Structure formats: C-alpha cells, structure tokens
mmCIF file of C-alpha atoms in Angstrom:
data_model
loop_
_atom_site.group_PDB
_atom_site.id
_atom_site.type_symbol
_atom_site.label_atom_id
_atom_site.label_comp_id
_atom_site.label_asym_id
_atom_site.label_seq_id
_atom_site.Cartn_x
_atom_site.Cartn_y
_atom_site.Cartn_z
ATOM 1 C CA UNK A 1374 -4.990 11.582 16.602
ATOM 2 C CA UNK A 1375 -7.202 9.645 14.194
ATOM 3 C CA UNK A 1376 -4.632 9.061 11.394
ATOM 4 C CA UNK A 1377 -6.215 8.320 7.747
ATOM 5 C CA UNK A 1378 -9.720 8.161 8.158
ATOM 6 C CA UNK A 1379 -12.094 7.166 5.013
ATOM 7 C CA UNK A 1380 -15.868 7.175 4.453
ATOM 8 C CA UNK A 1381 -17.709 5.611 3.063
ATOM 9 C CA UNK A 1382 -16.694 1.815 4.210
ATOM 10 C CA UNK A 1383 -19.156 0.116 2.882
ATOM 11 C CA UNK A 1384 -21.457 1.200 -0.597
ATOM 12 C CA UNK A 1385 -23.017 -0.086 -2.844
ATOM 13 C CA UNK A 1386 -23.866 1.008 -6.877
ATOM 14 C CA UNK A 1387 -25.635 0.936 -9.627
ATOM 15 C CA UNK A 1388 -23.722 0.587 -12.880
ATOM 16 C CA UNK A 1389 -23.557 4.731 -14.291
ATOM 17 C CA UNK A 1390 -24.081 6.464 -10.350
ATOM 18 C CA UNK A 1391 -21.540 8.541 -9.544
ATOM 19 C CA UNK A 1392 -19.774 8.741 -5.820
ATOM 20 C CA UNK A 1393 -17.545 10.268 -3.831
ATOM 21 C CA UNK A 1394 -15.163 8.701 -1.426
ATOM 22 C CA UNK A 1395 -13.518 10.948 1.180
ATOM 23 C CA UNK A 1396 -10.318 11.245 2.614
ATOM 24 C CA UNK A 1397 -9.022 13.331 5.864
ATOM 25 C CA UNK A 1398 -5.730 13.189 7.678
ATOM 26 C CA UNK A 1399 -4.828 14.774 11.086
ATOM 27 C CA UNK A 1400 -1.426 14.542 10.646
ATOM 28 C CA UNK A 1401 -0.133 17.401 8.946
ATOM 29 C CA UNK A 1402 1.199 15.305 5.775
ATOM 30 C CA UNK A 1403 2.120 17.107 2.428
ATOM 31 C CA UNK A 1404 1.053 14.047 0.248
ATOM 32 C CA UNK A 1405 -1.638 12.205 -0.151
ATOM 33 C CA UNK A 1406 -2.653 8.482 -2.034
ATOM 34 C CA UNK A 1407 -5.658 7.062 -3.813
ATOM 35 C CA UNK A 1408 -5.222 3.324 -4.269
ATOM 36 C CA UNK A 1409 -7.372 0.357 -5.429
ATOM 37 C CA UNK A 1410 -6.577 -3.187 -4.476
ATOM 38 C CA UNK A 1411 -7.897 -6.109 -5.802
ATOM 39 C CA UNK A 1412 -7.781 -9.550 -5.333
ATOM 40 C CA UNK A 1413 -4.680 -11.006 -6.668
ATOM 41 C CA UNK A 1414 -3.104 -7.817 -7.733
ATOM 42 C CA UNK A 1415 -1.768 -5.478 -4.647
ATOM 43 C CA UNK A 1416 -2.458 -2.303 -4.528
ATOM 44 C CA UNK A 1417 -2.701 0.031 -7.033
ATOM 45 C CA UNK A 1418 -1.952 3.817 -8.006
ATOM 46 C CA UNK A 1419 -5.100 5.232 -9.027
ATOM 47 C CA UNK A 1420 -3.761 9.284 -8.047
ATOM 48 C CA UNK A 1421 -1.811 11.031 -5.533
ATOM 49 C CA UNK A 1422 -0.680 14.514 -4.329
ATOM 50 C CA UNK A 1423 2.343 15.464 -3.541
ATOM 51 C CA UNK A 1424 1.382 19.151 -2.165
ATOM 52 C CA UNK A 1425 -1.678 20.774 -1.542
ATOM 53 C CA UNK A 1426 -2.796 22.095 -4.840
ATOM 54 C CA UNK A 1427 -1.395 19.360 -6.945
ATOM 55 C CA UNK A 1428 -2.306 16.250 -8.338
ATOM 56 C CA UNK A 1429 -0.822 13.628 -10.618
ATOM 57 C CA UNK A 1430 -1.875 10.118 -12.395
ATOM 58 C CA UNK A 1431 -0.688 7.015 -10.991
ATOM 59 C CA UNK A 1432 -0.742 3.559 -12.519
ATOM 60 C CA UNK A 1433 -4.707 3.159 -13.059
ATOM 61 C CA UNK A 1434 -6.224 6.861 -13.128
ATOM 62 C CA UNK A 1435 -8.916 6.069 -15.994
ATOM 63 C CA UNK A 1436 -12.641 6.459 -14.912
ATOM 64 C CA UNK A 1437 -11.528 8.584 -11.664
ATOM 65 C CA UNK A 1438 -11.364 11.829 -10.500
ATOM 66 C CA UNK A 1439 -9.428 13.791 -7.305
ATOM 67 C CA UNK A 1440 -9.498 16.945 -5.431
ATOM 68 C CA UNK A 1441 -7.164 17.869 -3.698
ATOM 69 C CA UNK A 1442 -9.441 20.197 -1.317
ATOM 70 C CA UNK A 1443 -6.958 21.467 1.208
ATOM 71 C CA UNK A 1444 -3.765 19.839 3.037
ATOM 72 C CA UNK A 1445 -6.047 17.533 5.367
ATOM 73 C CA UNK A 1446 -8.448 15.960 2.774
ATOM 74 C CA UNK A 1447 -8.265 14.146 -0.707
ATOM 75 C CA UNK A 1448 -11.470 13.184 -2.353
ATOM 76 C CA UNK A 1449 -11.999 10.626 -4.919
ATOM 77 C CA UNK A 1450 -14.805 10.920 -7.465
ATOM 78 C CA UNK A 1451 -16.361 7.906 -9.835
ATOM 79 C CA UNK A 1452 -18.342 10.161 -12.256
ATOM 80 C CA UNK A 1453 -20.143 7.047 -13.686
ATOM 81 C CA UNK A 1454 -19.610 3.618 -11.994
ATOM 82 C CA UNK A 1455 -18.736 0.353 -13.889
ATOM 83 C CA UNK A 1456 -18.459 -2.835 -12.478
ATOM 84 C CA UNK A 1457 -14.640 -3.395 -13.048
ATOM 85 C CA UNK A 1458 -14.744 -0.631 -10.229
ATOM 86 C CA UNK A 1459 -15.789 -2.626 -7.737
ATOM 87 C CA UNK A 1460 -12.901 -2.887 -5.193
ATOM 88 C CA UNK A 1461 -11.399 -2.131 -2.092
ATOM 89 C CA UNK A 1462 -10.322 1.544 -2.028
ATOM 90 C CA UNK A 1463 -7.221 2.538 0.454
ATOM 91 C CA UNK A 1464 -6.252 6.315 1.228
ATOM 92 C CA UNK A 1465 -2.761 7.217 2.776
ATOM 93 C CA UNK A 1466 -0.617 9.584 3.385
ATOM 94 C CA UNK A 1467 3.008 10.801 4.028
ATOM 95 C CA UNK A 1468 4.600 13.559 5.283
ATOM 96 C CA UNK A 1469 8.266 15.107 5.581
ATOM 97 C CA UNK A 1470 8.192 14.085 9.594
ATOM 98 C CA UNK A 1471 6.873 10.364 8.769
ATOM 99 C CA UNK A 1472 10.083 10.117 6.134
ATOM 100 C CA UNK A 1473 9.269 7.746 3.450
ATOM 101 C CA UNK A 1474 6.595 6.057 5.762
ATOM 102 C CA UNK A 1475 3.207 5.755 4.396
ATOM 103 C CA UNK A 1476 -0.029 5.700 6.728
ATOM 104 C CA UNK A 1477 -2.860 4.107 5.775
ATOM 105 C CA UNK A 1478 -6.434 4.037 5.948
ATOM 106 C CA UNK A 1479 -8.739 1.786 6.870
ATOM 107 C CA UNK A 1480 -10.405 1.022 3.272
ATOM 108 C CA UNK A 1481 -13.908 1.496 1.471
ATOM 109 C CA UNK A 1482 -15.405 -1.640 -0.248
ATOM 110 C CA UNK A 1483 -16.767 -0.058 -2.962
ATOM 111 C CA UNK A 1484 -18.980 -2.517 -5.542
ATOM 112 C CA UNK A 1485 -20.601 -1.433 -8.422
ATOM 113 C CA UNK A 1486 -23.958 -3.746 -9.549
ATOM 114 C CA UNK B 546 2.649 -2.091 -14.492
ATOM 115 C CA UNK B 547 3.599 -3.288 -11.420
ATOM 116 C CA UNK B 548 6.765 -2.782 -9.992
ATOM 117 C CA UNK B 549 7.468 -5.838 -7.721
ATOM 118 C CA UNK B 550 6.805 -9.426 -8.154
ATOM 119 C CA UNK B 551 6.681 -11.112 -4.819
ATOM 120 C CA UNK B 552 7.534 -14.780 -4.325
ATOM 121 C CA UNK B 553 5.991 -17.322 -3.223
ATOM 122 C CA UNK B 554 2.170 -16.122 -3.070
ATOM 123 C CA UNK B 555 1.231 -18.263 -0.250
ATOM 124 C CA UNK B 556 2.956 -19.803 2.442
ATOM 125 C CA UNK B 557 2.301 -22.074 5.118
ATOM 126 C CA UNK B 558 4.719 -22.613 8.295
ATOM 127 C CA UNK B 559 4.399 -23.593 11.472
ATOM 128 C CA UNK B 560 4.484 -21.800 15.061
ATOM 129 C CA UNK B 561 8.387 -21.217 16.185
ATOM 130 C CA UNK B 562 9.433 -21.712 12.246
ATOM 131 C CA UNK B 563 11.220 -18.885 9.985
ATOM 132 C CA UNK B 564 8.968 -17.338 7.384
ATOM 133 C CA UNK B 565 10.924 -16.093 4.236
ATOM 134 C CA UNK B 566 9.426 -13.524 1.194
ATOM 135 C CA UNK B 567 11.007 -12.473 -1.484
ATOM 136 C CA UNK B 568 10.517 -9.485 -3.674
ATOM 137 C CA UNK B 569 11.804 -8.762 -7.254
ATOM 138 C CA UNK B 570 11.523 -4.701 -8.577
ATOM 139 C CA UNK B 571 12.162 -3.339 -12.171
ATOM 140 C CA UNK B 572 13.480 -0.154 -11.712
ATOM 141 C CA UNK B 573 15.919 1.447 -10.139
ATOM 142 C CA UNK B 574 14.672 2.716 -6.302
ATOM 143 C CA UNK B 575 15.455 5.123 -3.379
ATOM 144 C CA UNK B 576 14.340 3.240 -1.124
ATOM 145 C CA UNK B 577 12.025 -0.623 -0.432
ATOM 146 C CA UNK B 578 9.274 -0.833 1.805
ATOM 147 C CA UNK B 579 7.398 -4.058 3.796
ATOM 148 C CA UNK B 580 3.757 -3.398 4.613
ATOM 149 C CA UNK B 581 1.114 -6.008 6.384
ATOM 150 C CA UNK B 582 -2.443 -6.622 5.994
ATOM 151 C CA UNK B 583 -4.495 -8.232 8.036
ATOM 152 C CA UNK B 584 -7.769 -9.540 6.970
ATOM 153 C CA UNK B 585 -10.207 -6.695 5.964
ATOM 154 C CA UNK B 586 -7.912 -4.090 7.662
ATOM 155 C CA UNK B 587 -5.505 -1.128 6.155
ATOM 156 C CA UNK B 588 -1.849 -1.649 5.363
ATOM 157 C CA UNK B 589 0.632 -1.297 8.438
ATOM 158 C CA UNK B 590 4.254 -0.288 7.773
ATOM 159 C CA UNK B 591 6.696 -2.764 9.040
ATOM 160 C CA UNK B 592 10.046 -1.536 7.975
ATOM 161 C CA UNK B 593 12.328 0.217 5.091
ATOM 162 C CA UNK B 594 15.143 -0.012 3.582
ATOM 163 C CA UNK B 595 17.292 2.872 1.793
ATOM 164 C CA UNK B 596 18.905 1.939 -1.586
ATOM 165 C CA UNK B 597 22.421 2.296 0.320
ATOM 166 C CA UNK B 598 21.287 -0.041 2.858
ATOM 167 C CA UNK B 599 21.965 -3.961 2.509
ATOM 168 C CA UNK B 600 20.255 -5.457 5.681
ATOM 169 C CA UNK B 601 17.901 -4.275 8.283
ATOM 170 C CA UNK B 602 16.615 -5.562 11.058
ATOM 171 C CA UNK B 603 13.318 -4.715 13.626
ATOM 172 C CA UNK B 604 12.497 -6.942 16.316
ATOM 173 C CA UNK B 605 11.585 -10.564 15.079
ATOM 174 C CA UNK B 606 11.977 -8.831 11.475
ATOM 175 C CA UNK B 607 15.341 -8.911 8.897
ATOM 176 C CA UNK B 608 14.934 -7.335 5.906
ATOM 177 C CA UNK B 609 17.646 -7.549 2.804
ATOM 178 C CA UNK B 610 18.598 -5.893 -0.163
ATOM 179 C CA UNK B 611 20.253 -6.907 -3.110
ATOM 180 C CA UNK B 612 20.289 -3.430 -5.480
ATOM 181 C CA UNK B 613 22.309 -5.836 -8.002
ATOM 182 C CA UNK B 614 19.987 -8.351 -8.458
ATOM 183 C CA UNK B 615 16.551 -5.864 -8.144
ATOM 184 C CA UNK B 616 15.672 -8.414 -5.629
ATOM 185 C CA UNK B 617 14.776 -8.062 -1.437
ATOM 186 C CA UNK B 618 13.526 -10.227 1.082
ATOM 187 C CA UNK B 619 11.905 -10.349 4.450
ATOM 188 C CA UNK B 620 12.362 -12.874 6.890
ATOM 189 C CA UNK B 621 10.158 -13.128 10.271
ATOM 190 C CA UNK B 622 12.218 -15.370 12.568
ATOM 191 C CA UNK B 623 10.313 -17.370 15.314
ATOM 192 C CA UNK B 624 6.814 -16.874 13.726
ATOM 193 C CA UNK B 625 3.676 -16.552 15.927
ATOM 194 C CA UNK B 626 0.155 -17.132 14.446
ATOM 195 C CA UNK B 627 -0.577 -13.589 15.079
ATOM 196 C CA UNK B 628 2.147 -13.011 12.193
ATOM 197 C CA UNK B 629 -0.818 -14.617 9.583
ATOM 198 C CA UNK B 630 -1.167 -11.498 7.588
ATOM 199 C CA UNK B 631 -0.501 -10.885 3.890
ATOM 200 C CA UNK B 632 2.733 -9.084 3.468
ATOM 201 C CA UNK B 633 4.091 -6.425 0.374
ATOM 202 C CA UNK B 634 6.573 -4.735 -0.355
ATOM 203 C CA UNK B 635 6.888 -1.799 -2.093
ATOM 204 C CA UNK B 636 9.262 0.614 -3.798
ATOM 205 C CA UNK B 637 9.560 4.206 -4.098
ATOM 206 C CA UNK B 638 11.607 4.859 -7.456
ATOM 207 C CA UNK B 639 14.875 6.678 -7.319
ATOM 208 C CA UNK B 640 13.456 10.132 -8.622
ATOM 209 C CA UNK B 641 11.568 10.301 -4.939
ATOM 210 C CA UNK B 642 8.210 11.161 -6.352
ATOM 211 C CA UNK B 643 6.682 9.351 -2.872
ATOM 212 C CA UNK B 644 5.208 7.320 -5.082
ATOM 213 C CA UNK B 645 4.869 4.211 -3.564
ATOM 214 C CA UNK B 646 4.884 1.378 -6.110
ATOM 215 C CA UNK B 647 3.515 -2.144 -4.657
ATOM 216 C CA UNK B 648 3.805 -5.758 -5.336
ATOM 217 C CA UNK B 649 0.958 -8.291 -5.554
ATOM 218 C CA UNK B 650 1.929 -9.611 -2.065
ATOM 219 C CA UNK B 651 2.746 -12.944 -0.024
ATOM 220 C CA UNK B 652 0.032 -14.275 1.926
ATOM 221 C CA UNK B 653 1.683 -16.101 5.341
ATOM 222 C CA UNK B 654 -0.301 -18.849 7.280
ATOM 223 C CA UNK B 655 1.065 -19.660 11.161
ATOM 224 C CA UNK B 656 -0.380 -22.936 12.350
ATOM 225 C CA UNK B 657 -0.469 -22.739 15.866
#
C-alpha cells in the first residue's frame, strides 16, 4: 500500500515548456488535491476533485491545468512554465473511509529557469 | 486568501518543555485540522477537531477550539527534538467541500 505517490520529484524548466506532474493513489479515495507551497505561505489550493469525473478551482488555479483520469490518478499540467511557478508541488487525497483525513504525497520540486 | 493565520512563526523550546501554536480562521468551519512537515518531506496528519468539539487530545498532543473566537491551538506537552517539524493547521469550511484550507504554518525548534 504505497499511499500518494508523485513523479516527477525533482525537474527542472525552461521558462514557456510545458509539464506534467502525476498523481496515483492506492487507496480507493473519491477526492483528490493539487497544492503548491511556498516558502512563507503554506500550502496552497491550486485544484481538486471531489469525484472521479469532476474538477473544481481552488485558491491559485491560474496557469494550471488537471485531469482527472480515473479514481486512482490526478494529473497536473503547466501548459507554459513561468518562473513564479517554481515551487514545491504536494498531491493528496481523501476518501469517505479516511473521514476528513487528508494523505499526502511526498512532493515534486518543480523550478522553472 | 488564506484561511488561517498561525501564530508565532517560529519557535524555539527546549527538550522536556511545552510547545504552544495558535491558529486564527475566517470563516465559519466543519471541522480544524493539525498537519506536520518535516524537512523536505509530505504533510502528516496529526489530529482533528469537529466544529462541535472543544478539546482533543492524542498522545503527547492537546488540541483546542474556540468556534467563538475563530481561534485553535495545539499544544505538544513534554517536547522531544524529534518534534522539530513545521506544524499547520487547516480548516475544512462548514459547506464540507473537503476542501482543505491551510495556514502559513509554525515552524518548532527542540534543542536537545
């Protein structure tokens, strides 16, 4: 039972490339988070989804994009890279078993050049 | 915008002392969260707290809530320096989106 599990940890990009970051989750959980966290200011809400098939904004949502692909993985998509990107992306999820408990992943330090 | 303001950003405390946080939140909530960080590592889930709820404990671990005053705190009694961690909270607003709202966090030194 792996949990959250992200990829990439580590990239680095040009200013304008575009990138996916991936998100899977052996747990069974109905809803699923994209944050961004950054030095000084928590985390952050960049999109969630609450079922398969849905997806909503959160606090920060400009510049990215989600899929939703199936009930085990969430993707998040930079369709052209800017340097206020650069930050330390978390994935988590939740599901009805879990309560209001939120599992995280282990991060991707994404910076843009 | 944020939802919860945490106070004080850093603090420094001896092995064996109490470590005290304090969150403020804007909104109304369903229910508060703590979360740790270690260094370079994901968020861990320490404990929550329903909006019903005025005091929780876990282990070395009290948590309060004061619905009045938009205002909750966590206190780690008998603090180890394997507590050094940054600690959140973070809220989950009374409509029970799972939307999980954080602060900017508490960052908690244990000298040994």
């Amino acid at each position: 039972n792996a949990g959250v599990t992200q990829t990439p940890k580590f990239q680095v990009l040009k200013t304008g490339q575009s990138m996916t970051l991936q998100c899977a989750q052996d747990m069974n959980h109905n809803s699923m988070y994209w944050y961004r966290q950054d030095p000084g200011m928590g985390l952050r809400l960049i999109y969630y989804s609450a079922s398969e098939g849905t997806t909503d904004k959160g606090e920060v949502p400009n510049g990215y994009n989600v899929s939703r692909l199936n009930k085990r993985e969430f993707s998040l998509r930079l369709e052209s890279a800017a340097p206020s990107q650069t930050s330390v992306y978390f994935c988590a999820s939740r599901g009805s078993a879990s309560g209001n408990t939120i599992y995280f992943g282990e991060g991707s330090w994404l910076t843009v050049v | 915008s944020q939802q919860g303001e945490e106070d004080p950003q850093a603090l420094s405390i001896q092995e064996g002392e109490n470590a005290t946080m304090n969150c403020s939140y804007k909104t109304s909530i369903n229910n508060l969260q703590w979360y740790r960080q270690n260094s370079g590592r994901g968020l861990v889930h320490l404990i929550l707290i329903r909006s019903n709820e005025r005091e929780k404990h876990s282990g070395r671990l009290r948590v309060t809530l004061d619905t009045s005053k938009k205002s909750s705190s966590l206190l780690i009694t008998a603090s180890r320096a394997a507590d050094t961690a940054s600690y959140f909270c973070a809220t989950v607003g009374s409509s029970n989106t799972g939307k999980l709202i954080f602060g900017q966090g508490t960052t908690l030194q244990v000298k040994p």
